[in-house]
Structure formats: C-alpha cells, structure tokens
mmCIF file of C-alpha atoms and ligand atoms in Angstrom:
data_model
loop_
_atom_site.group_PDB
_atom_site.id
_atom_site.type_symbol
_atom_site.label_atom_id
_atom_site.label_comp_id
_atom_site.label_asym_id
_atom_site.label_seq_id
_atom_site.Cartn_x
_atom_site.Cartn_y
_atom_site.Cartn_z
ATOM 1 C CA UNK A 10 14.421 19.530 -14.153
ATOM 2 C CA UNK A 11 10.834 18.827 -13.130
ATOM 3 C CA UNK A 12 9.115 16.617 -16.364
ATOM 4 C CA UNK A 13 9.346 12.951 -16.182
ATOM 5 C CA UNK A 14 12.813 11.481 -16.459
ATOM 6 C CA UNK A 15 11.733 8.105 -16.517
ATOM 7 C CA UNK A 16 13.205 6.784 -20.154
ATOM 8 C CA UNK A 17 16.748 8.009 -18.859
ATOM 9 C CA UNK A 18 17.157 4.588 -17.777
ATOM 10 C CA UNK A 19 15.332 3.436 -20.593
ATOM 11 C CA UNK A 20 16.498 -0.408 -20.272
ATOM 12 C CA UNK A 21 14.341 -0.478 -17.353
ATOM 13 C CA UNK A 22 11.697 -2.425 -18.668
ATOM 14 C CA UNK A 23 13.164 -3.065 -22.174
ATOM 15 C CA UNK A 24 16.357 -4.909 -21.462
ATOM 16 C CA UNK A 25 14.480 -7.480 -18.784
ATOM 17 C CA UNK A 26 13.151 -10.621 -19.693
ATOM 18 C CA UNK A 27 11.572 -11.000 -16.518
ATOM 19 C CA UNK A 28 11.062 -9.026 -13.514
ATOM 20 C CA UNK A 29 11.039 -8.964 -9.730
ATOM 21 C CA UNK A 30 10.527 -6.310 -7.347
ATOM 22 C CA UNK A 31 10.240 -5.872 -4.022
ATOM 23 C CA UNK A 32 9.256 -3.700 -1.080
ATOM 24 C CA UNK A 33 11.105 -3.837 2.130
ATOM 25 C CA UNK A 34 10.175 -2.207 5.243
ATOM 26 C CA UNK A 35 12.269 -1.595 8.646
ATOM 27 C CA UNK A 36 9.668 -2.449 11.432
ATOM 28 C CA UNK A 37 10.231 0.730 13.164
ATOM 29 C CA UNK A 38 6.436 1.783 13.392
ATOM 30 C CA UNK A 39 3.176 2.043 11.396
ATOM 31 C CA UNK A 40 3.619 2.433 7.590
ATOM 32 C CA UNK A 41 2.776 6.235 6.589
ATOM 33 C CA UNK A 42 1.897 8.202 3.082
ATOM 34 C CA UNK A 43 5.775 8.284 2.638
ATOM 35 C CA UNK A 44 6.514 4.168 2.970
ATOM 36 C CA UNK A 45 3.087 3.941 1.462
ATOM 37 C CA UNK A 46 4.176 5.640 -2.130
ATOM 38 C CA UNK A 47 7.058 3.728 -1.733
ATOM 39 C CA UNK A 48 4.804 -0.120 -1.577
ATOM 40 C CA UNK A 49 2.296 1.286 -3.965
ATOM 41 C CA UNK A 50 4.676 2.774 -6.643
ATOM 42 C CA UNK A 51 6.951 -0.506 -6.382
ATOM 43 C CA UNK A 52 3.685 -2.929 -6.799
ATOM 44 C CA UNK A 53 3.085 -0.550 -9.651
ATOM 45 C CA UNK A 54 5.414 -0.997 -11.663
ATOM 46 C CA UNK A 55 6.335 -4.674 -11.092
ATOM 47 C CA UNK A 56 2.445 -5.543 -12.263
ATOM 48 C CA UNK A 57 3.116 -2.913 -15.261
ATOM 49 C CA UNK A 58 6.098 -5.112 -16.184
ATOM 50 C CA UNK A 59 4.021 -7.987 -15.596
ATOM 51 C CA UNK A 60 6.511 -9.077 -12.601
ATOM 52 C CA UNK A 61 6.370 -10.365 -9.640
ATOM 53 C CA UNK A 62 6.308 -7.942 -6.237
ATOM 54 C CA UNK A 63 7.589 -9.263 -3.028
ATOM 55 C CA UNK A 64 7.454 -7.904 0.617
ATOM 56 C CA UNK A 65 10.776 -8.782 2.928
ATOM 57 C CA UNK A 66 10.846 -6.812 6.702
ATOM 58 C CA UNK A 67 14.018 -5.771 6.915
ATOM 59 C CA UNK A 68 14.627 -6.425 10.836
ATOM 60 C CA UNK A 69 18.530 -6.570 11.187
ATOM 61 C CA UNK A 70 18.783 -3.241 13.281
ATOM 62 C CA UNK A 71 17.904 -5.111 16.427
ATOM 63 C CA UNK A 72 18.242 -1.303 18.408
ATOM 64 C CA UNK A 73 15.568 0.096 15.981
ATOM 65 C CA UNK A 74 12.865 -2.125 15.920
ATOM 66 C CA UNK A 75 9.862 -1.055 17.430
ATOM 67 C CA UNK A 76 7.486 -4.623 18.907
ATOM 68 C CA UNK A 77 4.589 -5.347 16.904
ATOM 69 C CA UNK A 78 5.828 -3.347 13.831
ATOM 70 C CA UNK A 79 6.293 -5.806 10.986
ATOM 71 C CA UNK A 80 2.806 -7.478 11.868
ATOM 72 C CA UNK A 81 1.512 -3.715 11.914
ATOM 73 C CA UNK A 82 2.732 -3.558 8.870
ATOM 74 C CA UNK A 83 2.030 -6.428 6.800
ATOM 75 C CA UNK A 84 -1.426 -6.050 7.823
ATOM 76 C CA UNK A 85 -1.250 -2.289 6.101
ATOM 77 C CA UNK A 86 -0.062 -3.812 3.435
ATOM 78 C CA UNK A 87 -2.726 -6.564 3.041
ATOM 79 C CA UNK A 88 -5.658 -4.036 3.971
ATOM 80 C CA UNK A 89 -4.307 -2.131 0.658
ATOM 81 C CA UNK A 90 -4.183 -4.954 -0.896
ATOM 82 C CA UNK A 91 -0.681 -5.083 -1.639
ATOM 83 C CA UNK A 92 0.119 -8.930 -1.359
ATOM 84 C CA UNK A 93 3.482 -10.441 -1.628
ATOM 85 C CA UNK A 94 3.323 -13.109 -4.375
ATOM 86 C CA UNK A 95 5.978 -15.413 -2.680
ATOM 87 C CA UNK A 96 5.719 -15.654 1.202
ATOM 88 C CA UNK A 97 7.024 -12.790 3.339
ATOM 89 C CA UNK A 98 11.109 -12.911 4.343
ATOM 90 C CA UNK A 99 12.682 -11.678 7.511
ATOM 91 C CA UNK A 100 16.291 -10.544 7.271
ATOM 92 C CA UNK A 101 16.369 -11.988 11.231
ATOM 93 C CA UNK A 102 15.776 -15.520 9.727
ATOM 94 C CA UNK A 103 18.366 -15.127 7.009
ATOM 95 C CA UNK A 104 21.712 -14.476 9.156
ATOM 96 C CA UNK A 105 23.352 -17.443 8.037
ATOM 97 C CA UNK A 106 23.190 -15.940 3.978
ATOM 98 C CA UNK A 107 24.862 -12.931 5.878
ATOM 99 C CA UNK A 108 27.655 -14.937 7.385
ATOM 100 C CA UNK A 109 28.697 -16.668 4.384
ATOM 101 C CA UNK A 110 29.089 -13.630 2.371
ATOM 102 C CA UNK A 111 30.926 -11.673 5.068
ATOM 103 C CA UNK A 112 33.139 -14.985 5.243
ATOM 104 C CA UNK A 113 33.987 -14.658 1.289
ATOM 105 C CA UNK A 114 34.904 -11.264 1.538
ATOM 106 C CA UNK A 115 37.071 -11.862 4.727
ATOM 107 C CA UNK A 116 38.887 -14.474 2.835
ATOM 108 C CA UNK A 117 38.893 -12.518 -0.182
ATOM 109 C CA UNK A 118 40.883 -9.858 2.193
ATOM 110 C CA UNK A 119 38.527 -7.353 1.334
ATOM 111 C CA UNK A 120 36.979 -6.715 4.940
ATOM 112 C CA UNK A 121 38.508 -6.367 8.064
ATOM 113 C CA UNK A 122 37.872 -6.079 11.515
ATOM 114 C CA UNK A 123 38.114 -2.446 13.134
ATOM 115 C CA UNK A 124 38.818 -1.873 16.530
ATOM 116 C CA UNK A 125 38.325 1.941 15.816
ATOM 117 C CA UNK A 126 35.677 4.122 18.284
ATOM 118 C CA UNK A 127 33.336 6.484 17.684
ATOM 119 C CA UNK A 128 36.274 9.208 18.681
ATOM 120 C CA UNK A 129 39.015 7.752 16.643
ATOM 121 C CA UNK A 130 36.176 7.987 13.720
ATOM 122 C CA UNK A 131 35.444 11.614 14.746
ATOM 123 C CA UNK A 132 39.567 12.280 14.274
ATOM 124 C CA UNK A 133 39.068 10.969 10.515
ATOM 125 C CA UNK A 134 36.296 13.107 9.559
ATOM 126 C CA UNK A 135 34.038 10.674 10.896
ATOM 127 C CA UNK A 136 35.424 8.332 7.227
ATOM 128 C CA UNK A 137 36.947 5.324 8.088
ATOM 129 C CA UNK A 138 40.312 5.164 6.142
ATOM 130 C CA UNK A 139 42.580 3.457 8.045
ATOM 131 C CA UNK A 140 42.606 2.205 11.454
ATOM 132 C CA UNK A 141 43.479 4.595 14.784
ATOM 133 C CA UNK A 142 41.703 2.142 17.431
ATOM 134 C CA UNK A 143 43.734 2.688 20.705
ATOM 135 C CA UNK A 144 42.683 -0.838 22.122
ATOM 136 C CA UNK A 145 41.184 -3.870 21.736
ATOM 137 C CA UNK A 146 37.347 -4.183 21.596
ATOM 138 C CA UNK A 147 35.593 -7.459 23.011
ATOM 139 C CA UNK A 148 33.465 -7.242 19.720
ATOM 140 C CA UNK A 149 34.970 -5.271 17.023
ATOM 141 C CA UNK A 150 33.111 -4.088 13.621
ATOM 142 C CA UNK A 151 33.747 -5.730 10.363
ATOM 143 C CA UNK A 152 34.179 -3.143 7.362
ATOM 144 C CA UNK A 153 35.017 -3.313 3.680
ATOM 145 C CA UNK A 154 37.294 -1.992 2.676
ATOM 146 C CA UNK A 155 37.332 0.723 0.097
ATOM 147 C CA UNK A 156 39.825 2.103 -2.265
ATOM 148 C CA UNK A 157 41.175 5.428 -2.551
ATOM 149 C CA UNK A 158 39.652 6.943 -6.245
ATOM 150 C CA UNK A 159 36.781 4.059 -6.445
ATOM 151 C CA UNK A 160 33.918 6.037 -7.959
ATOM 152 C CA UNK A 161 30.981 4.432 -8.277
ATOM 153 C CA UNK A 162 27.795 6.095 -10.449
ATOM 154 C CA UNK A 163 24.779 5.115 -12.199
ATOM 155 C CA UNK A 164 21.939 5.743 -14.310
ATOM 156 C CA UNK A 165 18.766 5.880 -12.190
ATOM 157 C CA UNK A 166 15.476 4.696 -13.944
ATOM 158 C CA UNK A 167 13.902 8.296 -12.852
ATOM 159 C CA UNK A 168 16.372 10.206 -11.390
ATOM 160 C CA UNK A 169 19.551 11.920 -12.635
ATOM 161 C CA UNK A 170 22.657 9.883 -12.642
ATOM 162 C CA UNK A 171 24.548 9.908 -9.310
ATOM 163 C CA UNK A 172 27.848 9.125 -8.637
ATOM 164 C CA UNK A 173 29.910 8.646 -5.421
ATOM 165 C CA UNK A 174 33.548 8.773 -4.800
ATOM 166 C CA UNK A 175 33.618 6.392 -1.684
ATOM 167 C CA UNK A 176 36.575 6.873 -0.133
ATOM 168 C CA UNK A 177 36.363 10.363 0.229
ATOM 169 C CA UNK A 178 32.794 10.575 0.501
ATOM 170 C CA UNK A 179 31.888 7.122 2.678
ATOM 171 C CA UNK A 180 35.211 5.372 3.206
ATOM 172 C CA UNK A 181 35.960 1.679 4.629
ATOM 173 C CA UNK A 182 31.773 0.791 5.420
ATOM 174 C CA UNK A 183 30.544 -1.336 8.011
ATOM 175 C CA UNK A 184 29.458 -5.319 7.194
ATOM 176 C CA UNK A 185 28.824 -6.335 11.034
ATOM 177 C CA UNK A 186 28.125 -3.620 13.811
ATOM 178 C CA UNK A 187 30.170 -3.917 16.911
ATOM 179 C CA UNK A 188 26.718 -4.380 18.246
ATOM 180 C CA UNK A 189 26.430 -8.041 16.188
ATOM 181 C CA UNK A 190 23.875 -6.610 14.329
ATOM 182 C CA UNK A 191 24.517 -7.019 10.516
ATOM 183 C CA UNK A 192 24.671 -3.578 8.501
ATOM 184 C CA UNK A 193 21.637 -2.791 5.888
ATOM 185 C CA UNK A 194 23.794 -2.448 3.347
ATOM 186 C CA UNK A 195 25.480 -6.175 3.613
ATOM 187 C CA UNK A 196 21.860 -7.599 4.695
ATOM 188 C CA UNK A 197 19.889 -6.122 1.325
ATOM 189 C CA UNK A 198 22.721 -6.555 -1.010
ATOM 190 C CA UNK A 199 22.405 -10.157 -0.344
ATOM 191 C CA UNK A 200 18.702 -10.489 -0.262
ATOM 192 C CA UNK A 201 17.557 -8.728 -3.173
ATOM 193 C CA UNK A 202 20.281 -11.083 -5.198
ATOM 194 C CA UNK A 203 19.480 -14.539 -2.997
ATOM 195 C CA UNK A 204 15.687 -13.701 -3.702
ATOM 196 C CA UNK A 205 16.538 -12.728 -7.977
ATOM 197 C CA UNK A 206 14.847 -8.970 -7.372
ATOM 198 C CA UNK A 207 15.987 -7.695 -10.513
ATOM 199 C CA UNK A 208 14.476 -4.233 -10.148
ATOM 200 C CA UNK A 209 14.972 -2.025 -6.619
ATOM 201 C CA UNK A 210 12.085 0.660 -6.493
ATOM 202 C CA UNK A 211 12.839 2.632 -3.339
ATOM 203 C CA UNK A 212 12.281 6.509 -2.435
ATOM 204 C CA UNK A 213 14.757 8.951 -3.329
ATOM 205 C CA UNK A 214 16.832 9.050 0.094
ATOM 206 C CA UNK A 215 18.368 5.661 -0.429
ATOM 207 C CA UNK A 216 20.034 7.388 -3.575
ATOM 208 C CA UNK A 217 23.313 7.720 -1.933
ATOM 209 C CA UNK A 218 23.305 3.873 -0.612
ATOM 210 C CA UNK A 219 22.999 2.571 -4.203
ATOM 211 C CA UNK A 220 27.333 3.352 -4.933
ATOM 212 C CA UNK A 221 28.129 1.106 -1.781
ATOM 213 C CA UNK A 222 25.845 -1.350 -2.882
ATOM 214 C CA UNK A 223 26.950 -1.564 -6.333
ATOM 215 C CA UNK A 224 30.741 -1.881 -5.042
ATOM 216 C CA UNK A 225 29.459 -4.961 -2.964
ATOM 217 C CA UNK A 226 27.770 -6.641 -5.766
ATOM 218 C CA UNK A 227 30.765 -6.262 -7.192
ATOM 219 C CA UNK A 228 33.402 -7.385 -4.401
ATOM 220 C CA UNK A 229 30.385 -10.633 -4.461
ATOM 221 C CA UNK A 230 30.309 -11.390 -7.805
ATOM 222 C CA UNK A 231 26.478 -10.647 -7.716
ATOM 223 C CA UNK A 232 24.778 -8.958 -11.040
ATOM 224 C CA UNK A 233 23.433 -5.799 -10.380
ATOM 225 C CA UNK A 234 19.664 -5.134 -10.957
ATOM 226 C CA UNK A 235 18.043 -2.283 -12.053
ATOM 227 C CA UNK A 236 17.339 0.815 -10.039
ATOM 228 C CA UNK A 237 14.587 3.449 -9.259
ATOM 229 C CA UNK A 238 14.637 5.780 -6.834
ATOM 230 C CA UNK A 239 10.741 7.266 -6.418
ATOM 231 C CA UNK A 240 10.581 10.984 -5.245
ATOM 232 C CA UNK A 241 10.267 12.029 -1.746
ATOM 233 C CA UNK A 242 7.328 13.241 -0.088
ATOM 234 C CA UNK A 243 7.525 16.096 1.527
ATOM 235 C CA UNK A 244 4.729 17.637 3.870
ATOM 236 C CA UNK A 245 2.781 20.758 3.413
ATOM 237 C CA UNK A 246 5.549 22.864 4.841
ATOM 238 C CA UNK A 247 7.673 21.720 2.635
ATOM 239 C CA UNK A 248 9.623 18.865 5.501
ATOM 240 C CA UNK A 249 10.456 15.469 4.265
ATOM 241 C CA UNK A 250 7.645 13.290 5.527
ATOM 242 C CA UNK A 251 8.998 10.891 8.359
ATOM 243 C CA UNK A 252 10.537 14.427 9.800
ATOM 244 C CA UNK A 253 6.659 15.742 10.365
ATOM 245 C CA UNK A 254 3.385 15.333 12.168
ATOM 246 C CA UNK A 255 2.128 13.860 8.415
ATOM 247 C CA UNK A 256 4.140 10.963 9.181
ATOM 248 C CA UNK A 257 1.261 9.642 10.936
ATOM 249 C CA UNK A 258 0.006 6.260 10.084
ATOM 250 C CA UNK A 259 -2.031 5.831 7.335
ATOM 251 C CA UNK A 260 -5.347 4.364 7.745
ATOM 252 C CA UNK A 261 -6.222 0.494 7.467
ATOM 253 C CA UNK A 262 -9.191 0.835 8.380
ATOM 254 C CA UNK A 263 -10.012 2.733 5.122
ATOM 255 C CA UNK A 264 -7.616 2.162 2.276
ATOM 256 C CA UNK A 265 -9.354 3.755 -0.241
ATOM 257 C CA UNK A 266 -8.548 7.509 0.208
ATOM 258 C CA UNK A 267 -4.838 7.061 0.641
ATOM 259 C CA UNK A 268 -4.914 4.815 -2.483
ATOM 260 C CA UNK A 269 -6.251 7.662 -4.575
ATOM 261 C CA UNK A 270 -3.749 10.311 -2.728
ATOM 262 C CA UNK A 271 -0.985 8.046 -3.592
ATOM 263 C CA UNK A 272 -2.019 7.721 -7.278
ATOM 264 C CA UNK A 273 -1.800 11.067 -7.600
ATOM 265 C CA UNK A 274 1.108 11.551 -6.057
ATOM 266 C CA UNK A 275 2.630 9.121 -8.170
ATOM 267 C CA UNK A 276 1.595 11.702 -11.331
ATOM 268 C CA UNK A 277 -1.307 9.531 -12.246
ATOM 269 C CA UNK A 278 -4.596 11.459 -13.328
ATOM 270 C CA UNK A 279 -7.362 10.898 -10.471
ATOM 271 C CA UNK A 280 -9.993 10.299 -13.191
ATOM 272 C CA UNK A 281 -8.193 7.181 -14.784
ATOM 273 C CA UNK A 282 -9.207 5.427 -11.209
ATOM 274 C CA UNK A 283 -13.265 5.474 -11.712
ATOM 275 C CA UNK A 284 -15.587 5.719 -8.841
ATOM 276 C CA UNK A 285 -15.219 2.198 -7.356
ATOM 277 C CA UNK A 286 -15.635 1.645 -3.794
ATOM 278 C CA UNK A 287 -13.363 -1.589 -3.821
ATOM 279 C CA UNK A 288 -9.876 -2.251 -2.772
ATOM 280 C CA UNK A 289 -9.256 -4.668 -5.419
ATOM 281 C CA UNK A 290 -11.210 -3.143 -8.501
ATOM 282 C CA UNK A 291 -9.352 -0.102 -8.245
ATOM 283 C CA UNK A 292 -5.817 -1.888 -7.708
ATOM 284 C CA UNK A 293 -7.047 -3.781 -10.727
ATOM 285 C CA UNK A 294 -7.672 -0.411 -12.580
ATOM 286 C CA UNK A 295 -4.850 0.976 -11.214
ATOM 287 C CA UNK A 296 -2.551 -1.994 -13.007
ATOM 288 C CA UNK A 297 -4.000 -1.076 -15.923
ATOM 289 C CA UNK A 298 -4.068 2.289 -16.437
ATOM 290 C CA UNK A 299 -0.512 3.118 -14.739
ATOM 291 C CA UNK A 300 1.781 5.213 -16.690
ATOM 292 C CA UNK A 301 5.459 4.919 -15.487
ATOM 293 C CA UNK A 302 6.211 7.847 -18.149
ATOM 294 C CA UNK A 303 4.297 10.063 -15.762
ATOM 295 C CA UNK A 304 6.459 9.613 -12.900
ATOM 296 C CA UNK A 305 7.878 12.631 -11.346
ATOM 297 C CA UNK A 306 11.677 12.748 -10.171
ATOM 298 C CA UNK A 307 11.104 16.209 -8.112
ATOM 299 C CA UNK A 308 10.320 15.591 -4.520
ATOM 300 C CA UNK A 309 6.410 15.602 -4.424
ATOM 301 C CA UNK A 310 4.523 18.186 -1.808
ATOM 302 C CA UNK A 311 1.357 17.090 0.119
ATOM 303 C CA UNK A 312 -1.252 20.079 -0.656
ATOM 304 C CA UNK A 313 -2.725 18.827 2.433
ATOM 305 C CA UNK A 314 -2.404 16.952 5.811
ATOM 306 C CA UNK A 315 -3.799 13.196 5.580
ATOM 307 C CA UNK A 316 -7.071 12.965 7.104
ATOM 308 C CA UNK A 317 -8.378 16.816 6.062
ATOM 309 C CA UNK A 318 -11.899 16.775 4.247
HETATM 310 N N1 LIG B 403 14.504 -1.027 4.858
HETATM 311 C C1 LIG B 403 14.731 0.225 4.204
HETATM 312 C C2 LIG B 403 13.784 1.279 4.751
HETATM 313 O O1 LIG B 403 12.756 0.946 5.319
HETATM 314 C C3 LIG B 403 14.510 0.155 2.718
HETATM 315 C C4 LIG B 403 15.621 -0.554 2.069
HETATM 316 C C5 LIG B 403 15.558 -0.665 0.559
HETATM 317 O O2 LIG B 403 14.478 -0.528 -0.016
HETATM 318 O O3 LIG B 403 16.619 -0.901 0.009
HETATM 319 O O4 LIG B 403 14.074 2.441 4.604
#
C-alpha cells in the first residue's frame, strides 16, 4: 500500500504530553540526501509537535569512524539550519551510562559472556543460541540473551506493523564487541531513554533493530517511546541511496536546493515553501505548513541525480 499510513500509529502525537526527538548520526562520512531526509523529516515533526529536536553522534563503532566526520557533519547540519536545542552528545563520552546498564543485566543473569568465533557462529546459522566457543578469548563478547518464542512487534507511526521472532530470526545479540567497542543497539537504547527522546524518527532500514530494542527496554525497565520509521531513498536506478554514486554529500555551501528536494520527498507540495531565498524563513515556513498526514511509507525514488539543473 502506497497512500499515507501515518494515523496507523495514531497515538503518535495524540497520546504525548510532550515530545522529544532526536537525530543521530554515525560519523562515517559527509551527510547525504538519504541522512539528510532522515535530520529534516525528524526536525519536522518534533517542531510540528511543538517538541524539542536533539542531535547525538553516535561514535561507539570505533572501526567505522571516518576523522573529521561528526564536525563535517554538525556543520551540515547547522548550514541547514537544523540546530540541536540542547547541546550535542557523543556516545564516546557516555561509556560509563553503557557500563552500568550492561552491569544490571549481567547481574540480572540476562547477558553473558561468549567465547564463540566467527566460525562457531557460521556452524549456528550465523544465530547465536547457545555457546560452541572451542577456547578461551583474551576479550570475549557480552550478549543478551534471548528466549526461544520471544516475539517482539509493533505498530510503526508510518509503516506497517513489524514483528520479529528473535531467537530464530536474531538470537542471543551482542552488548560489548570482543573489540571493546559497545554495540549500537545497547549504546542508543540507553541514550534515547537517559536523554527522555520520547519519539525515534529514523529511515526505514532500522525497522528490523526496533524488536531488539524493545526487548532491551524491557530487560531495563526503560518505557518505550514512540516510533517512526521514514521511507528510504532510493536513487534513480532504483538502489538504496548510501549503495550509489547519489550518496554523495550534499551541499553546505548551498542549503537551499536540497531543502526543497527533501520537502518534496517528504510528500510535501513544493508550492507551500514560497520563493524565499533564506535558510531560516523557509525552515520557518516549512514548520508551519508541514503535513505529517502526507508522509509516504513506500521507499521514495530520486527522479534525478543531486546536483542536475
Ligand atoms: N546511528 C545510526 C545511523 O547513522 C542511526 C541510529 C538511530 O537513529 O537509531 O544509521
């Protein structure tokens, strides 16, 4: 189904008294259209709810961070005028929030450490559901563990409900790489609750993520918050986005075209924006005149590369 899906999660907006979004970027290059729908669709709707929007760089994946990145970013961010409206977190300066909730859960005897390879994996299916680890590892992994029949679904804001069954389909999850770099899913579960985000709005391939971090929340004793998944963007061949040459970065320089591609994109008639040659009038237009209800959930198609007259 193709029309807008968005009152399928109807208590989106209705059932919050007050609301707090976020975007949160891995610093592993230059923002492009793709990330860029993401921050732009996620300030959207936290000013349509009249909430607050904040920026944290997600930098635990030591191995994937790319120097200069984050400061790339954030000054992306503030040449579109995106501002965070509490000052910008680092997941590298938060470790210690990390450590105390892996501690609760090790206590809890919900997570373990796992001695298993990336062999002994591959013998399982590549699922972790028990461990096969033939010896000893300096550093081992810390996973939680996961029930056999735990299903986990929800109702998406936009898109259709999704459900997981995670021990068939992920299995016992990794908390702390072998590596000692802390896993995404640990390091946001615990952010978006230690910094009271009460609404995730994140593109469509973190779908499948959202089960495991329900089933944390839950093994924390954390409240869930709301969740919308934004569609894809997918290049003029039809590719996802970061897979193409269109993943290139978008342009700082001159914010105004990709602010009106990215309106559009979002569903949002091009006319409702006016002809203003400001950053900040048309974000302020843009506040105003944004229609959530016109959201698409279908993966969105660029009719063009980025940077053709
Ligand atoms: N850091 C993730 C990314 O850049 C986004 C995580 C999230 O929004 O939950 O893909």
């Amino acid at each position: 189904m193709n029309s807008s899906a968005f009152l399928s999660g109807g208590s989106f907006f209705m059932l919050s008294v007050s609301y707090r979004g976020r975007f949160a970027p891995s610093p592993t290059g230059p923002l492009h259209l793709g990330s860029m729908l993401v921050a732009f669709g996620s300030w959207l709707l936290a000013r349509h709810a009249g909430g607050q929007w904040l920026v944290r760089i997600e930098d635990v994946d030591r191995t994937r961070e790319v120097p200069g990145a984050a400061a790339n970013q954030l000054t992306t961010l503030e040449a579109f005028g995106l501002q965070s409206d509490l000052p910008v977190e680092r997941q590298s300066d938060r470790q210690p929030l990390y450590q105390r909730a892996l501690q609760q859960l090790l206590t809890d005897g919900m997570a373990f450490e796992c001695h298993c390879s990336r062999s002994d994996l591959a013998d399982q299916g590549g699922i972790h559901r028990y461990c096969a680890g033939q010896r000893q590892r300096a550093q081992p992994a810390t996973r939680l563990r996961v029930a056999d029949g735990n299903r986990i679904g929800f109702e998406d804001a936009l898109q259709e409900y999704f459900e997981q069954d995670l021990g068939t389909e992920v299995g016992d999850f990794v908390l702390l790489r072998a590596d000692g770099c802390w896993a995404y899913q640990l390091a946001v579960v615990v952010d978006d609750a230690e910094q009271g985000v009460t609404h995730v709005v994140r593109g469509a391939d973190l779908m499948d993520s959202t089960p495991r971090q329900m089933f944390l929340q839950q093994q924390l004793g954390l409240a869930t918050p709301h969740y919308l998944h934004l569609p894809l963007l997918l290049d003029t061949e039809g590719r996802k986005l970061s897979k193409s040459l269109a993943a290139t970065p978008v342009d700082a320089s001159d914010p105004l075209p990709a602010l009106r591609l990215l309106w559009s994109l979002l569903g949002q008639p091009t006319a409702s924006l006016g002809k203003t040659s400001s950053v900040w009038r048309l974000l302020d237009t843009a506040a105003h005149q944004f229609n959530p209800q016109l959201l698409q959930r279908a993966p969105v198609q660029l009719m063009q590369a980025p940077g053709c007259p």
